[in-house]
Coordinates of C-alpha atoms and ligand atoms in Angstrom, one line a residue:
M1 CA 16.6 13.4 -14.4
T2 CA 13.8 12.2 -16.4
N3 CA 15.2 8.8 -18.4
T4 CA 12.4 7.6 -20.4
A5 CA 14.6 7.3 -23.7
Q6 CA 17.3 4.9 -22.1
N7 CA 15.2 1.8 -21.4
P8 CA 11.6 1.2 -22.2
E9 CA 11.2 -0.5 -19.2
L10 CA 12.3 1.4 -16.7
R11 CA 11.3 5.6 -16.3
L12 CA 12.7 6.9 -13.1
H13 CA 12.3 11.0 -12.1
L14 CA 14.8 12.0 -9.7
N15 CA 13.0 14.2 -7.5
W16 CA 14.3 17.7 -7.4
R17 CA 11.7 19.1 -5.5
C18 CA 12.8 16.9 -2.3
D19 CA 15.2 18.1 -0.1
R20 CA 16.4 16.3 2.4
H21 CA 16.3 18.3 4.9
A22 CA 13.7 20.3 4.7
P23 CA 11.5 19.3 7.7
Y24 CA 8.5 17.2 8.1
G25 CA 6.2 20.3 8.2
D26 CA 2.4 21.0 9.0
R27 CA 1.3 20.1 5.5
Q28 CA 2.1 16.4 5.9
R29 CA 1.2 16.2 9.8
A30 CA -2.0 16.7 8.9
V31 CA -1.8 13.3 7.2
I32 CA -0.6 11.7 9.6
D33 CA 2.2 12.4 12.5
H34 CA 4.2 11.2 15.7
T35 CA -0.2 11.7 18.3
T36 CA -1.7 10.3 15.3
R37 CA 0.8 7.4 14.2
Q38 CA 0.8 5.8 18.2
K39 CA -3.5 6.0 18.1
A40 CA -3.5 3.8 15.3
R41 CA -1.1 1.2 16.8
D42 CA -2.6 1.9 19.6
T43 CA -6.8 1.0 18.9
I44 CA -4.9 -1.5 15.8
S45 CA -3.1 -3.7 18.4
A46 CA -5.4 -4.9 20.6
W47 CA -7.5 -6.7 17.9
P48 CA -7.7 -10.1 17.9
G49 CA -5.2 -11.8 16.3
Y50 CA -2.9 -8.3 15.6
Q51 CA 0.5 -9.1 16.4
P52 CA 3.8 -7.1 14.0
T53 CA 4.2 -8.7 10.3
P54 CA 7.7 -10.1 9.8
M55 CA 11.0 -9.0 8.6
L56 CA 12.9 -11.3 6.3
E57 CA 16.3 -10.7 5.2
L58 CA 18.3 -12.7 2.3
P59 CA 21.4 -12.3 1.3
D60 CA 20.6 -14.7 -1.5
L61 CA 18.6 -12.6 -3.9
A62 CA 21.1 -9.1 -2.4
Q63 CA 23.9 -10.2 -3.8
K64 CA 22.1 -11.5 -7.1
L65 CA 21.0 -7.6 -7.5
G66 CA 24.6 -6.4 -6.5
I67 CA 23.5 -5.0 -3.5
A68 CA 24.6 -5.6 0.5
R69 CA 21.5 -6.1 1.5
L70 CA 17.8 -7.0 2.0
R71 CA 15.6 -6.1 4.2
I72 CA 11.5 -8.2 3.0
K73 CA 8.4 -6.9 5.7
H74 CA 6.5 -8.8 5.1
E75 CA 2.6 -9.0 4.9
S76 CA 1.1 -11.4 3.5
R77 CA 0.2 -12.8 7.8
R78 CA -1.6 -8.8 8.2
F79 CA -4.3 -10.5 10.3
T80 CA -6.6 -12.8 7.7
L81 CA -6.3 -9.8 5.1
K82 CA -3.5 -11.6 4.0
S83 CA -1.8 -8.0 3.3
F84 CA -1.3 -4.5 4.4
K85 CA -4.6 -2.8 3.2
A86 CA -6.5 -4.6 7.2
L87 CA -4.7 -1.5 8.9
G88 CA -6.5 1.0 6.9
G89 CA -9.8 0.5 5.7
A90 CA -10.5 -1.2 8.8
Y91 CA -9.0 1.4 10.9
G92 CA -11.1 4.7 9.0
V93 CA -13.7 2.0 9.8
M94 CA -14.3 1.9 13.5
R95 CA -13.3 5.8 13.1
I96 CA -16.1 6.3 11.3
L97 CA -17.8 4.2 14.8
E98 CA -16.2 6.2 17.5
R99 CA -17.5 9.2 15.7
E100 CA -20.7 8.5 15.0
T101 CA -21.5 6.5 18.7
G102 CA -19.3 8.9 20.5
L103 CA -17.5 6.1 22.2
G104 CA -14.2 4.8 22.3
I105 CA -13.6 2.4 19.5
D106 CA -12.2 0.0 22.8
A107 CA -16.1 -0.3 24.0
I108 CA -17.3 -0.6 19.7
M109 CA -15.0 -3.8 19.9
A110 CA -16.6 -5.1 23.0
G111 CA -19.7 -4.2 22.5
D112 CA -20.7 -1.7 24.1
A113 CA -22.6 0.0 21.4
K114 CA -24.4 -2.9 19.7
E115 CA -27.5 -1.6 18.1
Q116 CA -25.9 1.7 17.9
V117 CA -23.6 0.1 15.8
A118 CA -25.8 -2.0 13.9
G119 CA -27.1 0.6 12.9
V120 CA -24.5 2.7 10.5
T121 CA -23.6 1.1 7.1
V122 CA -20.3 1.7 5.4
C123 CA -19.4 0.9 1.6
C124 CA -16.7 1.3 -0.8
A125 CA -15.7 0.7 -4.0
T126 CA -12.9 -1.4 -4.4
D127 CA -10.5 -3.6 -6.7
G128 CA -9.6 -5.9 -4.0
N129 CA -7.2 -6.0 -0.7
H130 CA -9.3 -2.0 0.8
G131 CA -13.0 -3.8 0.2
R132 CA -11.5 -6.7 2.1
A133 CA -10.3 -4.8 5.0
V134 CA -13.3 -2.6 4.7
A135 CA -15.6 -5.7 5.1
W136 CA -13.6 -7.3 7.7
G137 CA -13.2 -3.5 10.0
A138 CA -17.3 -4.2 9.8
Q139 CA -18.0 -7.3 10.9
L140 CA -14.9 -6.7 13.8
A141 CA -17.8 -3.8 15.6
G142 CA -20.7 -5.2 13.8
A143 CA -22.1 -2.8 11.2
R144 CA -22.9 -3.7 8.6
C145 CA -21.0 -3.1 4.6
V146 CA -21.3 -2.9 1.2
I147 CA -18.6 -3.5 -1.0
Y148 CA -19.4 -2.7 -4.5
L149 CA -17.0 -4.5 -7.3
H150 CA -16.2 -3.6 -10.6
E151 CA -16.8 -5.9 -13.7
H152 CA -13.6 -7.2 -13.7
V153 CA -12.8 -8.5 -10.4
S154 CA -12.1 -11.4 -10.5
Q155 CA -14.4 -14.1 -8.4
G156 CA -11.5 -15.1 -6.0
R157 CA -11.9 -11.7 -4.7
E158 CA -15.5 -11.5 -4.4
D159 CA -15.9 -14.5 -2.1
A160 CA -13.0 -13.3 0.1
I161 CA -14.8 -10.7 0.6
A162 CA -18.4 -12.3 0.9
A163 CA -16.6 -13.9 3.3
Y164 CA -16.3 -10.6 5.7
G165 CA -19.9 -10.7 6.0
A166 CA -20.4 -7.5 3.7
D167 CA -23.3 -7.6 0.2
I168 CA -21.5 -7.1 -2.6
A169 CA -23.2 -5.4 -5.3
R170 CA -21.2 -6.0 -8.7
I171 CA -21.4 -3.1 -11.1
D172 CA -21.1 -3.1 -15.4
G173 CA -18.0 -0.4 -16.1
T174 CA -14.8 0.7 -14.8
Y175 CA -13.7 1.3 -10.7
D176 CA -14.2 5.2 -12.2
D177 CA -17.8 3.8 -12.8
S178 CA -18.6 1.3 -8.9
V179 CA -16.9 4.7 -7.2
R180 CA -19.5 7.3 -8.2
Q181 CA -22.0 4.2 -7.8
A182 CA -20.8 3.5 -4.1
A183 CA -21.8 7.2 -3.8
E184 CA -24.9 7.5 -5.1
D185 CA -26.0 4.9 -2.8
A186 CA -24.4 6.2 0.3
E187 CA -25.8 9.3 -0.3
T188 CA -29.3 7.9 -1.0
N189 CA -29.5 5.8 1.4
G190 CA -27.5 7.4 4.4
W191 CA -24.5 5.1 3.9
I192 CA -20.8 6.4 4.5
V193 CA -18.2 6.0 1.6
V194 CA -15.4 4.4 3.4
S195 CA -12.4 5.4 0.5
D196 CA -8.4 4.7 0.7
T197 CA -8.8 8.0 -1.4
S198 CA -8.6 11.6 -0.9
W199 CA -11.3 14.6 -2.8
P200 CA -11.1 18.0 -1.9
G201 CA -14.0 18.3 0.7
Y202 CA -13.5 14.5 2.1
E203 CA -10.2 13.9 3.8
E204 CA -11.5 12.8 7.3
I205 CA -12.2 8.9 7.0
P206 CA -9.2 8.7 3.9
A207 CA -6.1 11.0 6.3
W208 CA -7.9 7.1 8.8
V209 CA -6.8 4.5 6.1
K210 CA -3.4 6.0 5.6
Q211 CA -2.7 6.5 9.8
G212 CA -3.6 2.6 9.5
Y213 CA -2.0 2.2 7.0
T214 CA 1.7 3.4 9.8
V215 CA 1.6 0.1 11.2
C216 CA 3.7 -1.5 9.2
M217 CA 6.0 1.3 8.8
G218 CA 5.8 2.0 12.4
E219 CA 6.9 -1.7 13.6
A220 CA 9.8 -2.0 10.6
M221 CA 11.1 0.9 11.8
E222 CA 11.1 -0.9 15.2
Q223 CA 12.5 -4.3 13.1
L224 CA 15.2 -2.5 11.8
G225 CA 16.6 -0.8 15.2
D226 CA 20.2 1.1 14.8
D227 CA 20.4 -0.4 11.1
R228 CA 18.8 1.7 9.3
P229 CA 18.6 0.8 5.2
S230 CA 19.6 3.3 2.9
H231 CA 16.8 2.5 0.2
L232 CA 12.9 2.2 0.3
F233 CA 11.7 0.6 -2.7
V234 CA 7.9 1.9 -1.9
Q235 CA 4.5 -0.1 -4.3
A236 CA 1.8 2.7 -5.2
G237 CA -1.4 2.6 -5.8
V238 CA -3.1 6.4 -5.1
G239 CA -0.6 6.7 -3.0
G240 CA -1.7 5.7 0.3
L241 CA 1.3 2.9 1.5
A242 CA 3.9 5.4 0.5
C243 CA 2.8 8.3 2.1
A244 CA 2.7 5.9 4.8
A245 CA 6.0 4.1 5.1
I246 CA 7.7 8.2 3.8
G247 CA 6.1 10.1 6.1
P248 CA 7.3 8.1 9.1
V249 CA 11.1 7.5 7.6
W250 CA 11.0 11.3 6.9
E251 CA 9.5 13.1 10.7
D252 CA 11.0 10.4 13.0
W253 CA 14.6 10.0 11.0
G254 CA 14.6 13.1 8.9
A255 CA 18.4 13.9 6.7
E256 CA 18.9 10.0 7.6
R257 CA 15.6 8.2 6.2
P258 CA 16.6 6.0 3.3
F259 CA 16.6 6.7 0.3
C260 CA 12.6 6.9 -0.7
A261 CA 11.4 5.0 -4.4
V262 CA 7.4 5.1 -4.9
V263 CA 7.3 2.7 -7.9
E264 CA 4.7 2.8 -9.8
P265 CA 3.1 0.1 -13.2
H266 CA 4.5 2.3 -16.4
E267 CA 0.3 1.4 -17.0
A268 CA -0.9 3.3 -13.8
D269 CA 1.4 5.8 -14.1
C270 CA -0.4 9.3 -11.5
L271 CA 2.5 10.1 -8.9
Y272 CA 4.9 9.2 -12.1
Q273 CA 3.5 11.8 -13.8
S274 CA 3.1 14.3 -11.6
A275 CA 6.1 14.2 -10.5
V276 CA 7.2 15.0 -13.7
Q277 CA 4.8 17.4 -14.1
G278 CA 5.1 19.5 -11.1
H279 CA 1.9 19.6 -9.7
M280 CA -0.9 16.1 -9.5
A281 CA -1.5 14.7 -12.7
N282 CA -3.5 12.5 -14.3
G283 CA -1.4 9.2 -14.9
L284 CA -0.8 8.4 -19.4
G285 CA -0.9 4.7 -18.9
S286 CA -4.2 2.6 -20.6
L287 CA -4.3 1.4 -16.2
D288 CA -4.6 -2.2 -17.4
T289 CA -1.5 -4.2 -15.5
V290 CA -0.8 -6.8 -14.0
M291 CA 0.0 -5.6 -10.7
A292 CA -3.8 -4.5 -10.3
C293 CA -4.6 -3.2 -7.2
L294 CA -2.0 -0.5 -8.4
S295 CA -3.9 0.2 -10.9
A296 CA -4.9 4.2 -10.1
G297 CA -5.6 6.9 -12.7
E298 CA -4.9 9.4 -9.9
A299 CA -3.1 9.9 -7.3
S300 CA -4.9 10.1 -3.9
P301 CA -3.9 14.2 -2.6
L302 CA -3.3 12.9 0.7
A303 CA -1.0 11.2 0.4
W304 CA 0.8 14.2 -2.0
A305 CA 1.1 16.2 0.1
I306 CA 4.0 13.9 2.0
L307 CA 5.2 12.3 -0.9
E308 CA 5.4 15.2 -3.4
T309 CA 8.7 16.5 -0.9
G310 CA 9.6 13.7 0.9
A311 CA 9.8 10.9 -2.1
D312 CA 13.6 11.7 -3.5
A313 CA 12.2 9.5 -7.0
F314 CA 9.4 8.1 -9.3
I315 CA 10.1 5.1 -11.2
T316 CA 7.9 3.7 -13.5
I317 CA 8.1 -0.1 -14.7
D318 CA 7.4 -2.4 -17.6
D319 CA 4.9 -5.7 -16.3
H320 CA 6.6 -9.1 -16.4
F321 CA 8.7 -6.7 -13.6
S322 CA 6.7 -7.9 -11.4
P323 CA 5.6 -11.4 -12.3
D324 CA 9.7 -12.2 -12.5
A325 CA 9.8 -10.9 -8.7
M326 CA 6.8 -12.7 -7.3
K327 CA 9.2 -16.2 -9.2
T328 CA 12.1 -15.1 -7.7
L329 CA 10.4 -14.9 -3.8
A330 CA 8.8 -18.3 -4.1
V331 CA 11.7 -20.6 -6.1
S332 CA 14.4 -19.2 -3.8
Q333 CA 16.7 -22.1 -2.3
T334 CA 18.4 -20.5 0.5
D335 CA 16.7 -17.5 1.6
P336 CA 13.8 -17.6 2.8
R337 CA 10.8 -18.4 0.5
M338 CA 8.0 -15.8 0.3
V339 CA 4.2 -16.3 -1.3
V340 CA 3.9 -12.7 -2.8
G341 CA 1.1 -11.3 -4.8
E342 CA 1.5 -9.7 -8.8
S343 CA 1.5 -5.8 -6.7
G344 CA 2.9 -7.3 -4.0
C345 CA 5.4 -7.1 -5.2
A346 CA 6.1 -4.7 -7.1
G347 CA 8.6 -2.5 -4.5
L348 CA 11.0 -5.5 -5.1
A349 CA 10.2 -5.9 -8.8
G350 CA 11.1 -2.0 -8.8
L351 CA 14.7 -3.3 -7.6
M352 CA 15.1 -5.4 -10.2
A353 CA 14.9 -3.0 -13.1
V354 CA 16.3 -0.5 -11.4
A355 CA 19.7 -3.4 -10.0
A356 CA 19.4 -3.8 -13.7
D357 CA 20.1 -0.4 -15.5
P358 CA 23.7 1.0 -14.6
L359 CA 22.6 5.0 -14.9
A360 CA 19.9 3.5 -13.0
R361 CA 22.2 2.3 -10.2
E362 CA 24.1 5.0 -10.5
A363 CA 21.3 8.2 -10.7
M364 CA 19.8 6.3 -7.3
G365 CA 22.9 5.8 -5.8
L366 CA 22.1 1.7 -4.9
G367 CA 26.3 0.5 -5.5
G368 CA 27.3 -2.0 -4.3
D369 CA 27.1 -0.8 0.0
A370 CA 23.9 -0.2 -0.9
D371 CA 20.9 -2.1 1.8
V372 CA 17.3 -1.9 0.4
L373 CA 14.3 -1.9 3.0
L374 CA 10.9 -3.9 0.8
I375 CA 7.5 -4.3 1.6
A376 CA 6.5 -7.2 0.1
S377 CA 2.1 -5.9 0.8
E378 CA 0.1 -8.9 0.3
G379 CA 0.2 -13.2 -0.1
A380 CA -2.1 -14.8 -2.0
T381 CA -4.6 -12.2 -2.0
D382 CA -5.7 -14.3 -5.8
P383 CA -4.3 -17.9 -4.9
A384 CA -5.5 -18.6 -8.5
I385 CA -4.1 -16.0 -10.2
Y386 CA -0.9 -16.3 -8.5
Q387 CA -1.7 -19.9 -9.8
E388 CA -1.4 -18.6 -13.2
I389 CA 1.5 -16.7 -13.0
V390 CA 4.0 -18.3 -10.6
G391 CA 3.6 -22.1 -12.0
M392 CA 3.0 -23.5 -8.3
T393 CA 0.2 -23.0 -5.9
P394 CA 0.7 -21.1 -3.3
D395 CA 0.6 -24.4 -0.8
E396 CA 3.5 -25.6 -3.9
V397 CA 5.6 -23.3 -2.5
G398 CA 6.1 -24.3 0.8
E399 CA 7.1 -20.4 2.3
T400 CA 9.2 -20.6 4.4
Q401 CA 8.5 -19.7 8.5
Ligands
PLP501 C1 -1.3 -5.6 -2.0 C2 -0.8 -3.3 -2.4 N1 0.5 -2.8 -2.5 C3 -0.3 -1.3 -2.4 C4 -1.2 -1.0 -2.7 C5 -1.8 0.2 -3.0 O1 -1.4 1.1 -1.9 P1 -2.0 2.7 -2.8 O2 -3.0 1.7 -3.7 O3 -2.0 2.4 -0.8 O4 -0.8 3.0 -2.6 C6 -2.9 -2.1 -3.0 C7 -3.6 -0.2 -2.6 O5 -4.9 -1.7 -3.5 C8 -2.5 -3.2 -2.7 O6 -3.6 -3.9 -2.6

């Protein structure tokens, strides 16, 4: 079912390719499996400052949305980076250094190969959070890092990246221009590109990035225990977070996994279009969205390997749902108050859009007994934008600890 006509604020595509009884197969395991998830978990949990992020319960909002239960995994306290992206970019850097030096990550972190590590330069293009993670990982290990920013990346995001010691290269033009420039400079200078998306012939590093992200869902699955949710709404840009959330529940829980919905902005709909067209396709939107970190025109093929048959539904939403979701979490009286950024809120925004649409609710089986899990994938990663949207600073919101 693709209901593009009934409600201009929400598009829903039920994924007929998703057979919930199909086993988690070789195509999916090549991206994420038990072994690679465990290696990421063992590595990342040994980094300084590691703590699982909390999972919060929001009974009041659940009631307002007409569902039984709502739990949100809150990534705003992920190390000092305020987003789940810390897990992927930094882990990608460590795996590269492991490959380049022939030493284990423990030894690299212990400073056993300082000179060799300092001779490696990693680089990437970014809208913000991924570059911050790569810069942080390089700083932790002692490697050099150059981050490429296109002209629309805010000053706040640039400052946050520079604070982790990266050299910044500002590029006139779009995100794609910054990707091209990073690739060209890497080729010329012998640097290594750490991308969060894959393309044919460049898969090892983006697979590591996605394996790093799985730590978030790994923690969530432990926090849920036997209380498994009926639905998972997860936001997507190129699909890395979504595949790292859906892959593990598919691998471990099989047909017992929740109904998994991938949420994108209307204007950045590459996964939705891929699902509708039955093959990887470019998005049809303008890429102009308040959910800036989800602004991807093309999906990651590695993510698609899991989402193509692992996601139950693909939805796209109008931009207004994201600020609505941010404010809802910021002003809550009885539920925990949460500071969540514009892209981090997209899962809740998708849930709010579906909850308000009886047809979509029915199609997705989102009844009064639904038990929903969301990932608030970032905090206020750009505090100025957060304040502009919510009308309060993160401190004024006073997040519940
Ligand atoms: C906060 C936040 N949430 C979600 C995403 C989407 O992740 P992906 O592009 O892997 O789908 C991003 C991507 O940068 C992000 O920064």
